[in-house]
Structures are given as structure tokens and as C-alpha cells.
């Protein structure tokens, strides 16, 4: 037995104190220690023994007494033991503050620890143990940098101080500097090889964090096989392999650690985690509760609370799960330390409808894992619930970009887009379907159903039908759709068989297995709805009955069968089917609303009102359709033809407006409520406001196969009609008739005819009414209106100031038709049923006969006037023809005169050309003859004189030629040239004789003597030739008879040339004689 001996003062005796038998009351020991003035180290030993035995109060009592002022005064010279006692108290309060969960108590413990350490520093500020204690305190408070500074102060003085090395190693580990921490642990082990097990445990943890798993395993295995912390660490390393063998080994080690020390919180948490995945929630709760009871470590408690919360979460106890998730979050300082409870808490809050809190928690998860697709999808869903659809779509799109193979993300993206962008939603659904198929997974039926519905809405009926069939797969429905049973067609076409189930009993008796899984009911219903849209209501009714055969409580199938019966105008059968639906649920608002509508069509106003009120009360006024139906009832009650009371009418209209407004407040996008409000405003005369409302409703209703609202088109046309804008009203009626009724609705044709009537477009009105009569031949009202239109057309035509005979003839024909129509109506025996008065019809017949009598007079006058007009037109035509003939004759005469002028001009030009050629030939011949007769003396002496003489005589000849050809402009210009001087003649002579070297001088002399040479001869010759060329070109383009003229002209030219040549040959002789004289 370990004992301590307290020396008795002033004696050699000692008081023996057995450490394992310390008294429960520490006052006894304190009295002995004080009385005997025992050394302070004995105080410290006894206090430590109390601490080991778990007697914390006694431990604290002894140390606090040992650090009292009295003891300080008495042991003033003892420094180390006093510091050791103060440091022990500081370490104790540091530990309390570290494990305390309440912030206030935690701070109080840290304050006390700081006070004791400061008191120890005042005794000796350089004591290493005090600085180590301060470092531990700062480390517990999370002030890592200051703790590191405290440890470094010790290590600067003693680099091998083991407590300081271990403290600094913890600092570096908390900083994430695992390599530095590992080096410090190694150094401490080198300095003190007998370090306790936690040192090697720290080395193993550092290696584990550094990824050195084998060395970490070696470090853990070097510890005692019974070391719980090492077993837990080795078990964690086995579990992280995610292999079956490793998980089994890890769980064996965890179980062994639990057996050695059943209160190891970490082992308890891992065991609880294992049993959670095996579904043993009872064990999970027991283990986690034990772990919570034995530990005060925040992160460990957070794991325990998390395991407990997960267990309740999986069992559907969301309230308890939320409480424990919240407790787990409180044990964590930052989400980065342990983020899983934030995710679980967000899930529970989302399930409970606390979207704001869930948003906060998921955003914290996203801070730690910004690319986590599940978190992004959860945030997208939350933002949609909060009305921030755009943000939600951004998050889900980010998830699809991060993981483009996540089919679930595309599925959720399609669900988010389905209300705002059906095209993009359909693309997302198709992508999800492709990813499911590529992954080898079965495509969810819900996904295929959504794709089919969107294709249905877009009008892609064939694709929608294929998609629905793909979702349904094989089954009895294919046999029914393909008409496998011959009698099914007869059953489908008979409206009396809508409630008959004999078909399916017969199929069962013939060996067919009729089975309809619950998850395919919606798809089969949508397929039947599609067949209705494709006008195959017979097959659709069979599918609805198949649903009712397997699921008799499916109310929507009853209502669709009732709608088919209503479309076939079988109101009684439709009401009966709705009553069958009400047997399943007597407060079904859809069934009650449909029943009220049918009762209105059956003209049972009182019952209809009660039924519609019951439908509204069934949903506490929240069902828009029931409220809307009540509004319609009040409107119809206000505008009924019989017994219209202005006050009652105003009351009903105001009530209808109130109900429509209530629906719009609940659902601002309700088109039918907006249309009803517009109708009420139009009835009150607010046409501009109602027109704006109808226009907005028309734009919103366009483009959807499920929203067919011809009423808004008709109402808009009515407003245009009321405002007098007949052209727009006509266009609107025509567009509505073509778009929704394929030009086959007699009522809209009647509206159109009335518009033409008010616009005084009588012929269009009559044509429109005849079309309506063709569609509804038994409607006598249309016939009466047609007779009135014919009568009005005839009267308006006869009242014209000017009218043609054709118009009067058409008037007579229309009057005869009107008389025939009115006579037929007068002969009918059921006039009063159609609202006609026989006297009124007779009045119309009489008026038409009166107009016929007057029309005959007008017709005769119009025919006479027409005959006179024809005569005047014929006379004017004859005058015009005579004037045209005279004008053409004058033009022909002018054309002939112009042509003759052109022919004369061409003749003159040709004569000038021929004359020029003859003169040129004569010059050449005379020059050669004169050159042979001249003597050398004449060449030397008398050249100049002869030239002048010959030149003078040549001018005489030129004058003679001019008188002979006085009309030739080119030749006259040549003859009127002044007398050339000798120098000019000499200059001209050289270029003319370049081709004849032997007779150069003689030829030039002869030409000069003839008076034909000049210095500007070349220019003068070029000018006439260019003028002649232009004239030829002008004459060649004159007219078509010119070639004939040109063929005849050479004969005359040749004769003229002969005459001229004879005269010119003789002329030189005469000139020579004159010269000799």
C-alpha cells in the first residue's frame, strides 16, 4: 500500500497516511498538514491522489487551501512547490473550461485558470511549467498563436523540454501542419523514450493525416494491444477501405475496444454508425446515449447527436430528428469541422416547411462543398418554394453542369421548368430519359408520363401516344386499344353502356388477365384523355371503365365519362355519372361543379345554384372553379331574356363581378375569371376596360392545346361591335369561326350577319345568313333574319338617288326571295314556338309586295335611262373612232413627207460623192498629160506664171461647176476658197508626190497650175468626207425603203458621171487655148 509520512513538528515521529484510505472529509488531512506544517510537496501528493480517486472536491479543497494567503506567507521561501500547486489548479480549471459546453461557465473556468497561472508567474515569471500551463490554457481557448508563443518561450530556454515539445506539437497539429507536428513528436520521443502512449498515438495521427497509412498503422500497432485509442484508430483505418473484409476487421476492432472500455465515446459512435446502416435503430439509440453520457468533447458529442438524429430521421420522427440535429450543430464551432448535421437539419426543416431555416443550413453546406449536386438540388427546390424560381433554376442548372450524367438533376430541372418553359422542360426530361437508359436503369414511369403530357400540350399527339404506351408497357390496355375484342367497338359507341362492366368480365372468362398496377393508372388516364382529343371517345370510354373496374373510387374517370356523355348531348346520363362520382365522395368539388353546370344546361336554375354553393363550401371558398361557376350563374341570371328586372339585373352583375374578382385574388392568372370580369364590365358599358381585359386573356390563351377559349374571341368581337368598329368585329368573328369551329357554327354566323347588317353591308349579311341556314335548316329565326336582310337591301337600293338597272333587277329578285321566305314562315304551324307573330310576318309580306310594285316603275325608268346612256356611249364611240382615223392619216402623211426628204438628201449626198470621184480622176489624168508636154525651159522659167494663169482658169472652171451644182454644199465651199499663194502650193506639192520620185516636180506644178492645191488641202478633204459619212449613217437609219432607193441611185450617178467627165475632158483644151491667146 502506498503511503505518505507527515513528520510531527518538534518530534521525530511521523504520521502515516495510506493513500488508498484517504478520509472522505479532506478537512482531517488539512488539519494534520497545517498543524504539523508539512512540506508543500506532501499537500500536492495527497491532492493528486484524491484526483486519481475521482474525489474532485477534496482535490480542489486541498489545493485551494495550499494556495491561500496564509500558506503563502508561511511558506514564502518555498517557491517551486507553491508554483506547482497554483499550476495544478490552473490546469484543472483549464480542463473544466475545455470540456464545458455552456459558454458562460466555460469562460468562468478559463478566468480562474488564468488567475492561478498569473499568480504563479508573479512568484517566478521564468518557471517553464507555468508557461507550459499557460500554453495549454490558450490552446484550450482556441488561441493557437498565443499558445505557440508560450511554448516557444520555454523551448527557447530549453529546447528539449518534453511538455513544451508536446504542446507545440499539438499547436502545429491544430494548424494543419502535420509534418511539423510529427517532427516535434519524434523529438519528444527521442528526448524521453519512455513517453506515455499518447505520444505514439500523436505520431500515428500525424502520419494518418499525411496519408502515410502504413506508417500510421505501424505506430498504432506499437502501442499496447489493449490500448483503446489505438484499437479505435486501427478500426477506422480498416473501415475506410470500403471493402467487405476491411469493414469486418474494423468492426471487430471496434467491438474489442468496446469490450475493453465500454465508455469510449468514439468507439460507441462508430458502432452506432454501423448499426444505423444495418437498420438496428434500437442499438443506435442506446450506444449514442451512452456516448453522450461519458464524453464532454464537443466534436465527439456532435457525432453522437448526429447518429441519434439520423436514426429518428430514418424512422420519420422529424421533430426529434430536428432537435438532435440542432444539438449536433451546437457542438460544432464551424461547419467545416463537421458539416453533416447541417445537411440533415436542412432536410428535416425542408420537410417541416421551414424553408428559411433550411435555406440557411444548406448554404452552410454549400460553403464547405460548393460542387455538391445534392445540396444544389435542395437549394433549387427551396428557392422555388420561396417564389424565387429563377434562382432555383440557376442552382439546378449548375448541378447539371457539374454532373451532366446525373439523370435525377435533369428530372428535377424539368419539373422546375414545367410551369415557365415547357419546351426546355421537355428537353430536360428527354435528357433524363436518355441518361437512365444509358445507365442501364429503368426509366421511371413518372418521367415518361411527364414527357407524354408535355407532348400532349404541344400538340404532338402521335409522340405523346407513343410515350404513354412506352410508360404503360404490355397489358390488357393494348388489347383494348387495338380493338382485339370485336364487341368492344359496339359497346364503346353506345352511350347507354358507359356504366357497363360486362366487357371486362367476358375478357376474364375467356382467359385474359386484367391487371392494372397502381402506378400506371395516371398514365392510362392520360392516354384516354389523349384519345378523347383525337376524337376517339369510344376507346377512351373503355379505358376509363377499365380504370373503374380495377379502382372503383377513381372519381376523375367518372367525370370524364360524364364529359363524353355531355359532348354527345346526353345530359341525363352525364348527370347520372356525376352522381356515381359523388357516391365515392359527396363533397368532391369537381363533381359538384360539373353537376351544377349540367343542371344549368338542363335549365334547372335553383338546383344549379344550390349545387354550386355546395361545391364552393366544400373547399371553404378556395376552389376557383366552384367560385367561378357561381359567378357564371349570377351573370346568366342577370342577362336572362324573360322577366328582366333592372334592379335584379344590377344585383346579379355586381355579385358576379365580386365572385370573379375573388378568384383573381386567389389566382391572378385565371383566364376564365378574367374573361368573366371583362364580360361584366362590358355589360355595364365599360368597353375600353373590357376590351383590354379580353385582349390580354386572348394573348395568354394562345398556344396551349388545353386552353381553348373561343368565348374571349366572341366577347372581343362583341365589344368592337358595340363600339361601332364593324370591320374589326367582322375579322374577329371570322377568325374565331375558322380557328375553333371550322366555319360550321351557326350562332357565330348569326353574330357575323348582324354585324354586316349594322354596317349596311346587305349582300354580305344575306350570304352569311344563307350559310347559317345551310348549317341549321330547322332554325326559323335565321330564315326570318334572311328575309329582313333581303327586304332592307331592296329598300335601301330603291331609296338611292342614282341606281342602275342591274341594281333594280337584283332588288326585284331579292324582294321576290323575301316574299317567298316570309310566305314559308307564315305557312308554318308552329310560329309561336319560335317566337314569331303571324301578323308581323304578314306585314313584312305586304311591305315587300309594295316594294315590288314600286320597283317595277323604277326598273322601267332605269331601263330607259340605261338605253339613253347606251346611245350616247355609242355616238361618243363613233366620234372617237373618226377622230382616231383622221389622226392616223395625218401621221401617215407627215411620215411620207419626211421619207421623201430623206431620199432627196441621200441622192444629193451620193451625187456629191460621185462628182468628187470624177474630179479627182480628171485631176490625175490631166496632171500626167501636162507633165509630158512641158519643156525644160518652161520648167525653169515660166513655172510661177503658168501656175497663176492655170490657177486663174481653174477658178473659172470652179465657178462654172458651182453654177452647175449650186445645191452641193461641200463642193461650193471648195470653189469659194481664195487664191492660193505660191508658198502654200509648194508646201502642198510635197506630200502629194511622195509616191512618184521620177515626176515629183511636174505633178505638183500641174496641180498648182489647175488651182487645186492648198496648204490646208488635207484638212479640207477630211471635213467633207466626215460630213458625208455622217449623212450616210443618218440615211442608212432612216427607214426600210432606203435599200431600194440605193439600188436605183447608182444608175443615175453613172450617167451623171459620164456627162461630167466629158465636159471636164474638153475643158482643159479650152483653158489651154485661152492661155495661148
CSV table of C-alpha atoms in Angstrom, one decimal, residues 770-1060:
chain,number,residue,atom,x,y,z
A,770,UNK,CA,-77.7,31.7,-96.1
A,771,UNK,CA,-74.6,29.8,-94.9
A,772,UNK,CA,-76.1,29.6,-91.4
A,773,UNK,CA,-79.4,28.3,-92.8
A,774,UNK,CA,-77.4,25.7,-94.7
A,775,UNK,CA,-75.9,24.6,-91.4
A,776,UNK,CA,-79.1,24.8,-89.4
A,777,UNK,CA,-82.0,24.4,-91.8
A,778,UNK,CA,-84.5,23.9,-89.0
A,779,UNK,CA,-83.7,27.3,-87.4
A,780,UNK,CA,-86.6,29.5,-88.5
A,781,UNK,CA,-85.0,32.6,-86.8
A,782,UNK,CA,-82.3,32.5,-89.4
A,783,UNK,CA,-84.8,32.4,-92.2
A,784,UNK,CA,-86.7,35.3,-90.8
A,785,UNK,CA,-83.5,37.3,-90.4
A,786,UNK,CA,-82.6,36.5,-94.0
A,787,UNK,CA,-86.0,37.8,-95.2
A,788,UNK,CA,-85.5,41.0,-93.2
A,789,UNK,CA,-82.0,41.5,-94.7
A,790,UNK,CA,-83.3,41.0,-98.2
A,791,UNK,CA,-86.1,43.5,-97.5
A,792,UNK,CA,-83.7,46.0,-96.1
A,793,UNK,CA,-81.3,45.6,-99.0
A,794,UNK,CA,-84.2,46.2,-101.5
A,795,UNK,CA,-85.5,49.2,-99.7
A,796,UNK,CA,-82.1,50.9,-99.4
A,797,UNK,CA,-81.4,50.3,-103.1
A,798,UNK,CA,-84.7,51.8,-104.2
A,799,UNK,CA,-84.0,54.8,-101.9
A,800,UNK,CA,-80.8,55.7,-103.8
A,801,UNK,CA,-80.8,58.8,-105.8
A,802,UNK,CA,-79.0,57.0,-108.7
A,803,UNK,CA,-79.3,53.3,-109.3
A,804,UNK,CA,-78.6,51.1,-112.3
A,805,UNK,CA,-81.0,48.8,-114.0
A,806,UNK,CA,-78.9,45.8,-112.7
A,807,UNK,CA,-79.3,47.0,-109.2
A,808,UNK,CA,-83.0,47.4,-109.6
A,809,UNK,CA,-83.2,43.9,-111.1
A,810,UNK,CA,-81.2,42.5,-108.2
A,811,UNK,CA,-83.6,44.3,-105.9
A,812,UNK,CA,-86.6,42.8,-107.6
A,813,UNK,CA,-85.0,39.3,-107.2
A,814,UNK,CA,-84.3,39.8,-103.5
A,815,UNK,CA,-87.8,41.1,-102.9
A,816,UNK,CA,-89.2,38.0,-104.5
A,817,UNK,CA,-86.9,35.8,-102.4
A,818,UNK,CA,-88.0,37.8,-99.3
A,819,UNK,CA,-91.7,37.3,-100.1
A,820,UNK,CA,-91.0,33.6,-100.6
A,821,UNK,CA,-89.2,33.3,-97.2
A,822,UNK,CA,-91.9,35.2,-95.3
A,823,UNK,CA,-94.6,33.2,-97.1
A,824,UNK,CA,-92.9,30.0,-95.9
A,825,UNK,CA,-92.7,31.2,-92.4
A,826,UNK,CA,-96.4,32.3,-92.5
A,827,UNK,CA,-97.4,28.9,-93.6
A,828,UNK,CA,-95.6,27.2,-90.7
A,829,UNK,CA,-97.9,25.9,-88.0
A,830,UNK,CA,-95.5,26.4,-85.0
A,831,UNK,CA,-94.8,30.1,-85.3
A,832,UNK,CA,-95.4,30.8,-81.6
A,833,UNK,CA,-92.8,28.1,-80.6
A,834,UNK,CA,-90.1,30.1,-82.5
A,835,UNK,CA,-91.3,33.4,-81.2
A,836,UNK,CA,-92.9,34.7,-84.4
A,837,UNK,CA,-96.1,36.8,-84.8
A,838,UNK,CA,-98.2,35.9,-87.8
A,839,UNK,CA,-99.4,39.5,-88.2
A,840,UNK,CA,-95.9,40.8,-88.2
A,841,UNK,CA,-94.9,38.3,-90.9
A,842,UNK,CA,-97.9,39.4,-93.0
A,843,UNK,CA,-96.9,43.0,-92.6
A,844,UNK,CA,-93.4,42.1,-94.0
A,845,UNK,CA,-95.0,40.3,-96.9
A,846,UNK,CA,-97.2,43.3,-97.7
A,847,UNK,CA,-94.4,45.7,-97.5
A,848,UNK,CA,-92.3,43.5,-99.8
A,849,UNK,CA,-95.1,43.4,-102.3
A,850,UNK,CA,-95.4,47.2,-102.1
A,851,UNK,CA,-91.7,47.5,-102.8
A,852,UNK,CA,-92.1,45.1,-105.7
A,853,UNK,CA,-94.8,47.3,-107.3
A,854,UNK,CA,-92.6,50.4,-106.8
A,855,UNK,CA,-89.6,48.5,-108.1
A,856,UNK,CA,-91.3,47.9,-111.4
A,857,UNK,CA,-91.7,51.6,-112.1
A,858,UNK,CA,-88.1,52.2,-111.0
A,859,UNK,CA,-87.0,49.4,-113.3
A,860,UNK,CA,-88.7,50.8,-116.4
A,861,UNK,CA,-87.2,54.3,-115.7
A,862,UNK,CA,-83.8,52.7,-115.1
A,863,UNK,CA,-84.0,50.7,-118.3
A,864,UNK,CA,-85.0,53.9,-120.3
A,865,UNK,CA,-82.1,55.8,-118.8
A,866,UNK,CA,-79.8,52.8,-119.5
A,867,UNK,CA,-80.9,52.8,-123.2
A,868,UNK,CA,-80.2,56.5,-123.5
A,869,UNK,CA,-76.8,56.1,-121.9
A,870,UNK,CA,-76.0,53.3,-124.3
A,871,UNK,CA,-76.9,55.5,-127.3
A,872,UNK,CA,-74.8,58.4,-126.0
A,873,UNK,CA,-71.9,56.0,-125.4
A,874,UNK,CA,-72.3,54.6,-129.0
A,875,UNK,CA,-72.3,58.1,-130.5
A,876,UNK,CA,-69.2,59.1,-128.5
A,877,UNK,CA,-67.5,55.9,-129.6
A,878,UNK,CA,-68.2,56.7,-133.3
A,879,UNK,CA,-66.8,60.2,-132.9
A,880,UNK,CA,-63.8,58.9,-131.2
A,881,UNK,CA,-63.2,56.3,-134.0
A,882,UNK,CA,-63.4,59.1,-136.7
A,883,UNK,CA,-61.0,61.3,-134.8
A,884,UNK,CA,-58.6,58.4,-134.4
A,885,UNK,CA,-58.7,57.7,-138.2
A,886,UNK,CA,-58.0,61.4,-139.0
A,887,UNK,CA,-55.1,61.5,-136.6
A,888,UNK,CA,-53.6,58.3,-138.1
A,889,UNK,CA,-54.0,59.7,-141.7
A,890,UNK,CA,-52.2,62.9,-140.7
A,891,UNK,CA,-49.4,61.0,-139.1
A,892,UNK,CA,-49.0,58.9,-142.3
A,893,UNK,CA,-48.8,62.0,-144.4
A,894,UNK,CA,-46.1,63.5,-142.3
A,895,UNK,CA,-44.3,60.2,-142.3
A,896,UNK,CA,-44.3,60.1,-146.2
A,897,UNK,CA,-43.0,63.7,-146.5
A,898,UNK,CA,-40.2,63.0,-144.1
A,899,UNK,CA,-39.3,60.0,-146.0
A,900,UNK,CA,-39.2,61.9,-149.3
A,901,UNK,CA,-36.9,64.5,-147.7
A,902,UNK,CA,-34.6,61.7,-146.6
A,903,UNK,CA,-34.5,60.2,-150.1
A,904,UNK,CA,-33.6,63.6,-151.6
A,905,UNK,CA,-30.9,64.2,-149.1
A,906,UNK,CA,-29.5,60.8,-149.8
A,907,UNK,CA,-29.5,61.5,-153.6
A,908,UNK,CA,-27.6,64.7,-153.1
A,909,UNK,CA,-25.0,63.1,-150.9
A,910,UNK,CA,-24.4,60.3,-153.5
A,911,UNK,CA,-24.2,62.8,-156.3
A,912,UNK,CA,-21.6,64.8,-154.3
A,913,UNK,CA,-19.6,61.6,-153.7
A,914,UNK,CA,-19.6,60.7,-157.4
A,915,UNK,CA,-18.7,64.2,-158.5
A,916,UNK,CA,-15.8,64.3,-156.1
A,917,UNK,CA,-14.5,60.9,-157.5
A,918,UNK,CA,-14.7,62.2,-161.2
A,919,UNK,CA,-12.9,65.4,-160.4
A,920,UNK,CA,-10.2,63.5,-158.6
A,921,UNK,CA,-9.8,61.2,-161.6
A,922,UNK,CA,-9.7,64.2,-164.0
A,923,UNK,CA,-7.0,65.9,-161.9
A,924,UNK,CA,-4.9,62.8,-162.0
A,925,UNK,CA,-5.2,62.3,-165.8
A,926,UNK,CA,-4.6,66.0,-166.7
A,927,UNK,CA,-1.6,66.2,-164.5
A,928,UNK,CA,0.1,63.3,-166.3
A,929,UNK,CA,-0.6,64.7,-169.8
A,930,UNK,CA,0.6,68.2,-169.0
A,931,UNK,CA,3.8,66.8,-167.4
A,932,UNK,CA,4.7,65.1,-170.7
A,933,UNK,CA,4.2,68.3,-172.9
A,934,UNK,CA,6.3,70.7,-170.8
A,935,UNK,CA,9.9,71.7,-171.9
A,936,UNK,CA,12.8,72.2,-169.5
A,937,UNK,CA,12.8,75.9,-170.1
A,938,UNK,CA,9.2,76.2,-169.1
A,939,UNK,CA,10.0,74.2,-166.1
A,940,UNK,CA,12.8,76.6,-165.1
A,941,UNK,CA,11.5,80.0,-166.1
A,942,UNK,CA,7.8,80.2,-166.5
A,943,UNK,CA,6.6,77.9,-163.8
A,944,UNK,CA,5.3,80.6,-161.5
A,945,UNK,CA,3.5,82.5,-164.3
A,946,UNK,CA,1.8,79.4,-165.6
A,947,UNK,CA,0.7,78.4,-162.2
A,948,UNK,CA,-1.0,81.6,-161.7
A,949,UNK,CA,-2.7,81.5,-165.1
A,950,UNK,CA,-3.8,78.0,-164.7
A,951,UNK,CA,-4.9,78.7,-161.3
A,952,UNK,CA,-7.0,81.6,-162.5
A,953,UNK,CA,-8.5,79.5,-165.2
A,954,UNK,CA,-9.2,76.7,-162.8
A,955,UNK,CA,-11.1,79.1,-160.7
A,956,UNK,CA,-13.2,79.9,-163.7
A,957,UNK,CA,-13.9,76.2,-164.1
A,958,UNK,CA,-14.8,76.1,-160.4
A,959,UNK,CA,-17.2,78.9,-160.8
A,960,UNK,CA,-18.8,77.0,-163.7
A,961,UNK,CA,-19.0,73.9,-161.6
A,962,UNK,CA,-20.6,75.9,-158.8
A,963,UNK,CA,-23.3,77.2,-161.0
A,964,UNK,CA,-23.9,73.7,-162.3
A,965,UNK,CA,-24.0,72.1,-158.8
A,966,UNK,CA,-25.4,75.0,-156.7
A,967,UNK,CA,-27.1,72.6,-154.2
A,968,UNK,CA,-23.9,70.8,-153.2
A,969,UNK,CA,-22.6,72.4,-150.1
A,970,UNK,CA,-19.2,70.6,-149.9
A,971,UNK,CA,-18.2,71.4,-153.4
A,972,UNK,CA,-19.3,75.1,-153.2
A,973,UNK,CA,-17.0,75.6,-150.2
A,974,UNK,CA,-14.1,74.3,-152.2
A,975,UNK,CA,-14.8,76.6,-155.1
A,976,UNK,CA,-15.1,79.8,-153.0
A,977,UNK,CA,-11.6,79.4,-151.5
A,978,UNK,CA,-9.3,82.4,-152.0
A,979,UNK,CA,-6.4,82.2,-154.4
A,980,UNK,CA,-3.6,80.1,-153.1
A,981,UNK,CA,-0.2,81.7,-152.8
A,982,UNK,CA,2.9,80.1,-154.3
A,983,UNK,CA,4.4,79.1,-151.0
A,984,UNK,CA,1.3,77.3,-150.0
A,985,UNK,CA,1.2,75.5,-153.3
A,986,UNK,CA,4.8,74.4,-152.9
A,987,UNK,CA,4.1,73.2,-149.4
A,988,UNK,CA,1.2,71.1,-150.6
A,989,UNK,CA,3.1,69.7,-153.5
A,990,UNK,CA,5.5,67.5,-151.4
A,991,UNK,CA,3.0,65.2,-149.7
A,992,UNK,CA,1.1,64.6,-153.0
A,993,UNK,CA,4.2,63.4,-154.9
A,994,UNK,CA,5.8,61.2,-152.3
A,995,UNK,CA,4.8,58.0,-154.2
A,996,UNK,CA,6.3,59.2,-157.6
A,997,UNK,CA,10.0,60.1,-157.3
A,998,UNK,CA,10.7,60.5,-161.1
A,999,UNK,CA,7.9,63.1,-161.8
A,1000,UNK,CA,7.7,64.8,-158.4
A,1001,UNK,CA,8.1,68.4,-159.5
A,1002,UNK,CA,6.0,68.1,-162.7
A,1003,UNK,CA,2.9,66.6,-160.9
A,1004,UNK,CA,2.9,69.3,-158.3
A,1005,UNK,CA,3.3,72.0,-160.9
A,1006,UNK,CA,0.3,70.7,-162.8
A,1007,UNK,CA,-1.9,70.6,-159.7
A,1008,UNK,CA,-0.8,74.1,-158.7
A,1009,UNK,CA,-1.5,75.3,-162.3
A,1010,UNK,CA,-5.0,73.8,-162.0
A,1011,UNK,CA,-5.6,75.8,-158.9
A,1012,UNK,CA,-6.4,72.7,-156.8
A,1013,UNK,CA,-3.6,72.8,-154.3
A,1014,UNK,CA,-3.6,74.5,-150.9
A,1015,UNK,CA,-1.6,74.2,-147.7
A,1016,UNK,CA,-4.8,73.0,-145.8
A,1017,UNK,CA,-5.8,70.5,-148.5
A,1018,UNK,CA,-5.7,67.5,-146.2
A,1019,UNK,CA,-7.9,69.2,-143.7
A,1020,UNK,CA,-10.3,70.4,-146.3
A,1021,UNK,CA,-10.6,66.9,-147.8
A,1022,UNK,CA,-11.1,65.3,-144.4
A,1023,UNK,CA,-14.0,67.6,-143.5
A,1024,UNK,CA,-16.3,66.8,-146.4
A,1025,UNK,CA,-15.6,63.1,-146.1
A,1026,UNK,CA,-16.6,63.2,-142.4
A,1027,UNK,CA,-19.8,65.1,-143.3
A,1028,UNK,CA,-20.6,62.6,-146.0
A,1029,UNK,CA,-20.0,59.7,-143.6
A,1030,UNK,CA,-22.4,61.2,-141.1
A,1031,UNK,CA,-25.0,61.7,-143.7
A,1032,UNK,CA,-24.7,58.1,-144.9
A,1033,UNK,CA,-25.1,56.9,-141.4
A,1034,UNK,CA,-28.2,59.1,-140.9
A,1035,UNK,CA,-29.7,58.0,-144.2
A,1036,UNK,CA,-28.9,54.3,-143.6
A,1037,UNK,CA,-31.1,54.5,-140.4
A,1038,UNK,CA,-33.9,56.5,-142.0
A,1039,UNK,CA,-36.4,53.7,-142.9
A,1040,UNK,CA,-36.9,50.3,-144.6
A,1041,UNK,CA,-37.3,51.6,-148.2
A,1042,UNK,CA,-33.8,53.1,-148.3
A,1043,UNK,CA,-32.1,50.0,-149.7
A,1044,UNK,CA,-34.4,50.1,-152.7
A,1045,UNK,CA,-33.5,53.7,-153.3
A,1046,UNK,CA,-29.8,53.0,-153.0
A,1047,UNK,CA,-30.1,50.3,-155.6
A,1048,UNK,CA,-31.6,52.7,-158.2
A,1049,UNK,CA,-29.3,55.6,-157.5
A,1050,UNK,CA,-26.1,54.3,-159.0
A,1051,UNK,CA,-27.6,54.3,-162.5
A,1052,UNK,CA,-28.3,58.0,-162.2
A,1053,UNK,CA,-24.9,58.6,-160.7
A,1054,UNK,CA,-23.2,56.8,-163.5
A,1055,UNK,CA,-25.0,58.8,-166.2
A,1056,UNK,CA,-24.1,62.0,-164.4
A,1057,UNK,CA,-20.5,60.9,-164.1
A,1058,UNK,CA,-20.4,60.4,-167.9
A,1059,UNK,CA,-21.7,63.8,-168.6
A,1060,UNK,CA,-19.4,65.5,-166.2
